[in-house]
PDB file of C-alpha atoms in Angstrom:
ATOM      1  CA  UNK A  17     -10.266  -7.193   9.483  1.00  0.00           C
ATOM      2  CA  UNK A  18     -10.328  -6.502   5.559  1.00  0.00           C
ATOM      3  CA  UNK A  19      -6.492  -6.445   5.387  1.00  0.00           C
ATOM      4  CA  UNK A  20      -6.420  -9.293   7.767  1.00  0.00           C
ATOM      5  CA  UNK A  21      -8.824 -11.001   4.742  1.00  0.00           C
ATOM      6  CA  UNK A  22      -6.867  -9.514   2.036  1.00  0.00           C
ATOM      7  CA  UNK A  23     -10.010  -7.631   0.791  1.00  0.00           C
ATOM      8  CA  UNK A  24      -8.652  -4.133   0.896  1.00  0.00           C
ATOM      9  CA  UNK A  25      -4.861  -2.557   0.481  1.00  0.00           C
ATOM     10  CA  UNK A  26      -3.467  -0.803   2.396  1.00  0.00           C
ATOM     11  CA  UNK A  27      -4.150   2.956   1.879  1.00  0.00           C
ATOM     12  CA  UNK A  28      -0.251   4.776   1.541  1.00  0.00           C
ATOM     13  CA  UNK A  29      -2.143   7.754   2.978  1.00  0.00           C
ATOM     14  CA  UNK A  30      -4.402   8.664   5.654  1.00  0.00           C
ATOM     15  CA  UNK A  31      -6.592  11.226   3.305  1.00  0.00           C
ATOM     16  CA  UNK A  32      -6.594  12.243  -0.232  1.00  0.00           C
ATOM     17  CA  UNK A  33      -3.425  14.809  -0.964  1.00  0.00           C
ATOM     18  CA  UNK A  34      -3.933  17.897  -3.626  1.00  0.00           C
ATOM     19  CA  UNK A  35      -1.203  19.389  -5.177  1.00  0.00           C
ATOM     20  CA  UNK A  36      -0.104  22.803  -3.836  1.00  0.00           C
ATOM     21  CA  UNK A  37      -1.172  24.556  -7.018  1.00  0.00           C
ATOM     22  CA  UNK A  38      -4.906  22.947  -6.463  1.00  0.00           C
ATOM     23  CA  UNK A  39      -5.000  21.214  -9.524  1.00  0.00           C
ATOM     24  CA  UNK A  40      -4.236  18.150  -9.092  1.00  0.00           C
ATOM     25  CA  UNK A  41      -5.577  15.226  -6.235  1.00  0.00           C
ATOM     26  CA  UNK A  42      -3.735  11.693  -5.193  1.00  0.00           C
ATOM     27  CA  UNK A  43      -6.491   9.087  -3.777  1.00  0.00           C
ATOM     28  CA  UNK A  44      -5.064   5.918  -2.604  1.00  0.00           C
ATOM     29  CA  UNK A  45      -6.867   3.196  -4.761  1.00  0.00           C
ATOM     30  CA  UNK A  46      -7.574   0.521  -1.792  1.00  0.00           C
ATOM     31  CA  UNK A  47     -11.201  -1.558  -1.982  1.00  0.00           C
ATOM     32  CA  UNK A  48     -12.274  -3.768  -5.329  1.00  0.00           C
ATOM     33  CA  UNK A  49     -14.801  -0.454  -6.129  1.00  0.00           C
ATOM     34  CA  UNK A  50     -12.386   1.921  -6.081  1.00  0.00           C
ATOM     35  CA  UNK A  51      -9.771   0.227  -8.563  1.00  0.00           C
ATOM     36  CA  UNK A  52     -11.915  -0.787 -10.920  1.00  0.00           C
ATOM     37  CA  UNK A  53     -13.529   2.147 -11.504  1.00  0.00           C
ATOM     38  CA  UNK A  54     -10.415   4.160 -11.544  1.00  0.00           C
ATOM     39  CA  UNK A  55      -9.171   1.514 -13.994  1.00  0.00           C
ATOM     40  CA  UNK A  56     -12.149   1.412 -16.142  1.00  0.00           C
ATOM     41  CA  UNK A  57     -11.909   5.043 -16.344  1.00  0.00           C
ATOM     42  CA  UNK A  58      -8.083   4.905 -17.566  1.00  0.00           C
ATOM     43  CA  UNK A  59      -8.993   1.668 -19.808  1.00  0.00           C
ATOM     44  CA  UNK A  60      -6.122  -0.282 -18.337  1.00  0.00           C
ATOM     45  CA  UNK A  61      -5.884  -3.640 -15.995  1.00  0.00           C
ATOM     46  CA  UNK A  62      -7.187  -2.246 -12.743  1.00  0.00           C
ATOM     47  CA  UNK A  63     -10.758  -2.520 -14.353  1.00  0.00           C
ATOM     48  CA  UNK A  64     -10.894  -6.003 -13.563  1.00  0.00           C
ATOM     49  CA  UNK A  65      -8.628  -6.090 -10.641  1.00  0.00           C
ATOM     50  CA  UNK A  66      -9.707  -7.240  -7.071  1.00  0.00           C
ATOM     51  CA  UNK A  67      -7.832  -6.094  -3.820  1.00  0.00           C
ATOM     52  CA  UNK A  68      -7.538  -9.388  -2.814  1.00  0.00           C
ATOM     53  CA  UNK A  69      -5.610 -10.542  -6.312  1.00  0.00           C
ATOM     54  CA  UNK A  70      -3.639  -8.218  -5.816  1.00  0.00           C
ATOM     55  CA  UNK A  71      -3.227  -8.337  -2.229  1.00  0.00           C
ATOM     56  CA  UNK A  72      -2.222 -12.479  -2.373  1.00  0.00           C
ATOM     57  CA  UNK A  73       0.207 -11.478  -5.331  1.00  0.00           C
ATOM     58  CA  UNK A  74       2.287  -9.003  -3.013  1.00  0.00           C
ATOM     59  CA  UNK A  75       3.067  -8.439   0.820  1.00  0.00           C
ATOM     60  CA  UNK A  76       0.311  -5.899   2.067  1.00  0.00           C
ATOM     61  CA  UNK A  77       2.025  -2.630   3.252  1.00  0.00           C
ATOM     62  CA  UNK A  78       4.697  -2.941   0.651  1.00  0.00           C
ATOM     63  CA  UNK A  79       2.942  -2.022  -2.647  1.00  0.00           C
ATOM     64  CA  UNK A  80       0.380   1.094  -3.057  1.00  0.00           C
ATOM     65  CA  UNK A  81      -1.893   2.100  -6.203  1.00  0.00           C
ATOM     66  CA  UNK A  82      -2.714   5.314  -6.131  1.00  0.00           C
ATOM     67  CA  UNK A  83      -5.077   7.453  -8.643  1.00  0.00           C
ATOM     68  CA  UNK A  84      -4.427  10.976  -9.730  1.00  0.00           C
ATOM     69  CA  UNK A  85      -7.184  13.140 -10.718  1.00  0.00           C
ATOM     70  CA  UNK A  86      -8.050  17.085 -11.991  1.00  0.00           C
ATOM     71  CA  UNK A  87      -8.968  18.517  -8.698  1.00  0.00           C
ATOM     72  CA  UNK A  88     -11.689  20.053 -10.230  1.00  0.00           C
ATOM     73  CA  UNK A  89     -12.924  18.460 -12.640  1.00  0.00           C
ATOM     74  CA  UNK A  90     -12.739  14.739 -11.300  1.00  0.00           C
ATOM     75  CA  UNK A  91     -11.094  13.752 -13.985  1.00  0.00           C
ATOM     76  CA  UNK A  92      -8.909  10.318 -14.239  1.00  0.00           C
ATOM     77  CA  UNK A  93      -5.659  11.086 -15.289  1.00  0.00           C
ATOM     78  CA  UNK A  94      -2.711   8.508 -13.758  1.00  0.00           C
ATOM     79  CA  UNK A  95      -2.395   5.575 -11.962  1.00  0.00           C
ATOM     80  CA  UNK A  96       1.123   4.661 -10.350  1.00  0.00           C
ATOM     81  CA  UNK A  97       2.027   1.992  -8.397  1.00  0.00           C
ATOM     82  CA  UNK A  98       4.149   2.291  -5.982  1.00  0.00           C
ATOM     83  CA  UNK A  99       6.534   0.506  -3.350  1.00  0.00           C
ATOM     84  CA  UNK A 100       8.126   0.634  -0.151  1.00  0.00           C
ATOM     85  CA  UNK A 101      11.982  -0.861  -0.396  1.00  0.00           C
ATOM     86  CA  UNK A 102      13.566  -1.249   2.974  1.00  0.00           C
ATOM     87  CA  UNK A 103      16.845   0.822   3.706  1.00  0.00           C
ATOM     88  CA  UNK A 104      18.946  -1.498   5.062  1.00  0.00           C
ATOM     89  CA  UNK A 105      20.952   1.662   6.590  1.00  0.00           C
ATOM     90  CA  UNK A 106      18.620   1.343   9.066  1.00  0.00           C
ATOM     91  CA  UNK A 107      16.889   4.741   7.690  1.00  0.00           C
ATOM     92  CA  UNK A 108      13.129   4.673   7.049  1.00  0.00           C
ATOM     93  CA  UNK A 109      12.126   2.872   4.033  1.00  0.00           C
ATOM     94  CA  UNK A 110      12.064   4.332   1.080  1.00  0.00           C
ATOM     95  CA  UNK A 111       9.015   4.916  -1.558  1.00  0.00           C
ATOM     96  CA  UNK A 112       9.362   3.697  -4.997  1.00  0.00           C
ATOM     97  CA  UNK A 113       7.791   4.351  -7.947  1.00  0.00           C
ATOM     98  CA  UNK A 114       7.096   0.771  -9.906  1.00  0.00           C
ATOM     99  CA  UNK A 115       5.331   2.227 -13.201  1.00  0.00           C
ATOM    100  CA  UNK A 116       2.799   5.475 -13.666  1.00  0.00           C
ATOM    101  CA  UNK A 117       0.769   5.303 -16.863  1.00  0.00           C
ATOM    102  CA  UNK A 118      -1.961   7.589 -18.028  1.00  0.00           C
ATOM    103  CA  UNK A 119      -4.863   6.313 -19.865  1.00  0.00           C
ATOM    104  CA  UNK A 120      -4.679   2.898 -21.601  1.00  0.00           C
ATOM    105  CA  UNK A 121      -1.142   2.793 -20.136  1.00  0.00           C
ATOM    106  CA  UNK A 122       0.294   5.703 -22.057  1.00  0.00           C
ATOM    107  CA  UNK A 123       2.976   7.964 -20.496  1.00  0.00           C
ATOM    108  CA  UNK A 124       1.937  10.126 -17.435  1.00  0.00           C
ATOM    109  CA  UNK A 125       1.771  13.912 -18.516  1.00  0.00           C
ATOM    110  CA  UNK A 126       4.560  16.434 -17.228  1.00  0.00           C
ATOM    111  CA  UNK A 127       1.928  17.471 -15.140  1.00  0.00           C
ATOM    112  CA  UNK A 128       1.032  13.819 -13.626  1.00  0.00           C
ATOM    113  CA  UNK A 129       4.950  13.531 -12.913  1.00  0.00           C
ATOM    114  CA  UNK A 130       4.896  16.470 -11.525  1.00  0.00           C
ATOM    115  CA  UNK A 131       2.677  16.230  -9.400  1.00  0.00           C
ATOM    116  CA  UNK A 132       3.259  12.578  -8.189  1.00  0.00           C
ATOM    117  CA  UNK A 133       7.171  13.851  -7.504  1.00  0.00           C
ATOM    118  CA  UNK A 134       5.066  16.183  -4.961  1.00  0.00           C
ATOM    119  CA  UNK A 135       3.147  13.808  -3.582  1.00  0.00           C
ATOM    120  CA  UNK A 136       6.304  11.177  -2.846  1.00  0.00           C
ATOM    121  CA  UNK A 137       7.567  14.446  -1.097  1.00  0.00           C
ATOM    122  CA  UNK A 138       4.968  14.322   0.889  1.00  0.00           C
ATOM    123  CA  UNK A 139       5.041  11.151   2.347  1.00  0.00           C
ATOM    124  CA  UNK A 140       8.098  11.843   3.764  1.00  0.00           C
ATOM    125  CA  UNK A 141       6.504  13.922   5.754  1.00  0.00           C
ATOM    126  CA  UNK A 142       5.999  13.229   9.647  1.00  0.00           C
ATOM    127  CA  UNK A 143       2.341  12.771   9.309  1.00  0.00           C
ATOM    128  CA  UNK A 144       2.397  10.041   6.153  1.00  0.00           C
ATOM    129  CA  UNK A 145       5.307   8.560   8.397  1.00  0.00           C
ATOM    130  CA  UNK A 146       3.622   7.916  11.263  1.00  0.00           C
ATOM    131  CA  UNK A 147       0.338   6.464   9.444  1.00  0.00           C
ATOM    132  CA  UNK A 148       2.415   4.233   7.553  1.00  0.00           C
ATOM    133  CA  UNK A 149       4.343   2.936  11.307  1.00  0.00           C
ATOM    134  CA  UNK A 150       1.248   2.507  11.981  1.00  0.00           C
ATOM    135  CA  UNK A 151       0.072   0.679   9.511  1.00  0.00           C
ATOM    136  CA  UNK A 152       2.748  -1.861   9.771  1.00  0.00           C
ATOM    137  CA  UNK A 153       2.550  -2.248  13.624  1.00  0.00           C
ATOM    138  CA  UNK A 154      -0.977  -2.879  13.079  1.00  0.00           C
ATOM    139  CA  UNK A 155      -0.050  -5.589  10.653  1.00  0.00           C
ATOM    140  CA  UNK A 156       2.671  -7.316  12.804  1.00  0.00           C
ATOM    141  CA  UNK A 157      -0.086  -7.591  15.210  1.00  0.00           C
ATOM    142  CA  UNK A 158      -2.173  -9.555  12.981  1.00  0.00           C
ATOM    143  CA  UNK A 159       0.785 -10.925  11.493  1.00  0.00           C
ATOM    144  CA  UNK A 160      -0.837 -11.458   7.935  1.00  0.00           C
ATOM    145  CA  UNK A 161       1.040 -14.529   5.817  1.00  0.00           C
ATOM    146  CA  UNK A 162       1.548 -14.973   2.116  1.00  0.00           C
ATOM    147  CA  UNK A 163      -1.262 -17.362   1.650  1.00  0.00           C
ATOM    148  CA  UNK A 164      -3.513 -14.425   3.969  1.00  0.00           C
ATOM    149  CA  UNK A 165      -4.253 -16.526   6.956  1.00  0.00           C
ATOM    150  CA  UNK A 166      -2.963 -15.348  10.133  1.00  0.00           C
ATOM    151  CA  UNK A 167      -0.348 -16.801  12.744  1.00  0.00           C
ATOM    152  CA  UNK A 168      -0.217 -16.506  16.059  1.00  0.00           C
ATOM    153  CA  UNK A 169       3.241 -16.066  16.340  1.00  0.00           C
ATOM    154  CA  UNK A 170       4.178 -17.396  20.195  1.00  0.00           C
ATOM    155  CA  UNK A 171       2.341 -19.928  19.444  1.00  0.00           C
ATOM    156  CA  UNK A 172       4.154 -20.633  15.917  1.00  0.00           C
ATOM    157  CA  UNK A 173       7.541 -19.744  17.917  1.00  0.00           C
ATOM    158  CA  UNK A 174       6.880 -22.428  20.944  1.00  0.00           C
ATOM    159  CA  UNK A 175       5.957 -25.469  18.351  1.00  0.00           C
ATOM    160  CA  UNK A 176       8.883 -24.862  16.811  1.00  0.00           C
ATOM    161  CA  UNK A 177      11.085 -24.804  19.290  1.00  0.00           C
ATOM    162  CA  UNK A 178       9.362 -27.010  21.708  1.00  0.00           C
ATOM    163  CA  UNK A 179       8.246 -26.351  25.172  1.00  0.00           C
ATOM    164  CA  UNK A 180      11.371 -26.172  27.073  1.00  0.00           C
ATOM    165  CA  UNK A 181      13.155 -23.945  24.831  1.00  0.00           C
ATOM    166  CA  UNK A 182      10.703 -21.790  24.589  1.00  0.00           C
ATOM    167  CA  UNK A 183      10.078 -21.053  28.622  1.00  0.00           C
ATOM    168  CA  UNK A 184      13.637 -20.714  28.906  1.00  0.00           C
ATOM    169  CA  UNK A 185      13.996 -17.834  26.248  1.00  0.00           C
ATOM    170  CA  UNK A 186      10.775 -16.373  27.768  1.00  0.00           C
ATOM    171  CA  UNK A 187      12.830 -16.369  30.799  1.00  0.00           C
ATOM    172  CA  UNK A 188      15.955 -15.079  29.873  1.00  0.00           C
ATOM    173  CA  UNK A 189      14.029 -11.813  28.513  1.00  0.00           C
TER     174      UNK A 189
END
């Protein structure tokens, strides 16, 4: 019901992803607590950003902020944003990165770019696939608008095509 409220993003991932040398952990950045603090900790705008601003400003399940941190140490150290482009090969959609910045919107270390090239290889993977279909099927079901209020979409359909047509289609199928 948050998403459906546009008080939460969507999380890209299912769980937090470390790097395969352990150094180096990717948290998806989803409720208002979450990015601010990981923006007030990199001193750039997500420390006064709310979910739902930036949920209204973009379709939900299409962009993704995600935080990188020192595995160990808990340290802030990226923040990238980034966005699912449809394929229209009829492939899966692909993952794009929109901007990474370290601290006060700097340029990401070798090692953030690194590692975030890792973690975009990773969701490819099955598992990130299937959370992500799911995701988005769990969406359609809701079937979350622009302005964030939901539509019932047989119902939408049937008032816009009127009674008759409607039953008829229904049907046909």
């Amino acid at each position: 019901w948050q998403i459906r409220a546009r008080e939460v993003l969507m999380p890209l991932i299912p769980e937090d992803f470390v790097t395969a040398d352990g150094a180096t952990r990717v948290t998806a950045l989803t409720t208002d607590r979450q990015l601010r603090a990981h923006g007030s900790r990199m001193r750039n705008c997500l420390r006064s950003a709310f979910a739902s601003s930036l949920a209204r400003q973009r379709r939900i399940g299409s962009m993704f902020i995600v935080g990188l941190y020192d595995a160990h140490s808990d340290k802030a150290l990226s923040t990238a944003e980034i966005r699912a482009v449809s394929a229209y090969d009829g492939t899966a959609d692909r993952l794009v990165i929109r901007q990474h910045t370290a601290t006060a919107n700097r340029p990401p270390s070798p090692r953030c770019v690194a590692a975030l090239r890792e973690f975009l290889c990773h969701c490819d993977t099955d598992a990130v696939r299937a959370h992500l279909r799911a995701q988005w099927r769990a969406l359609r079901r809701i079937d979350v608008r622009e302005d964030g209020e939901s539509v019932n979409s047989p119902t939408a359909l049937r008032n816009t095509l009127g009674e008759r047509v409607y039953e008829g289609l229904l049907s046909s199928v």
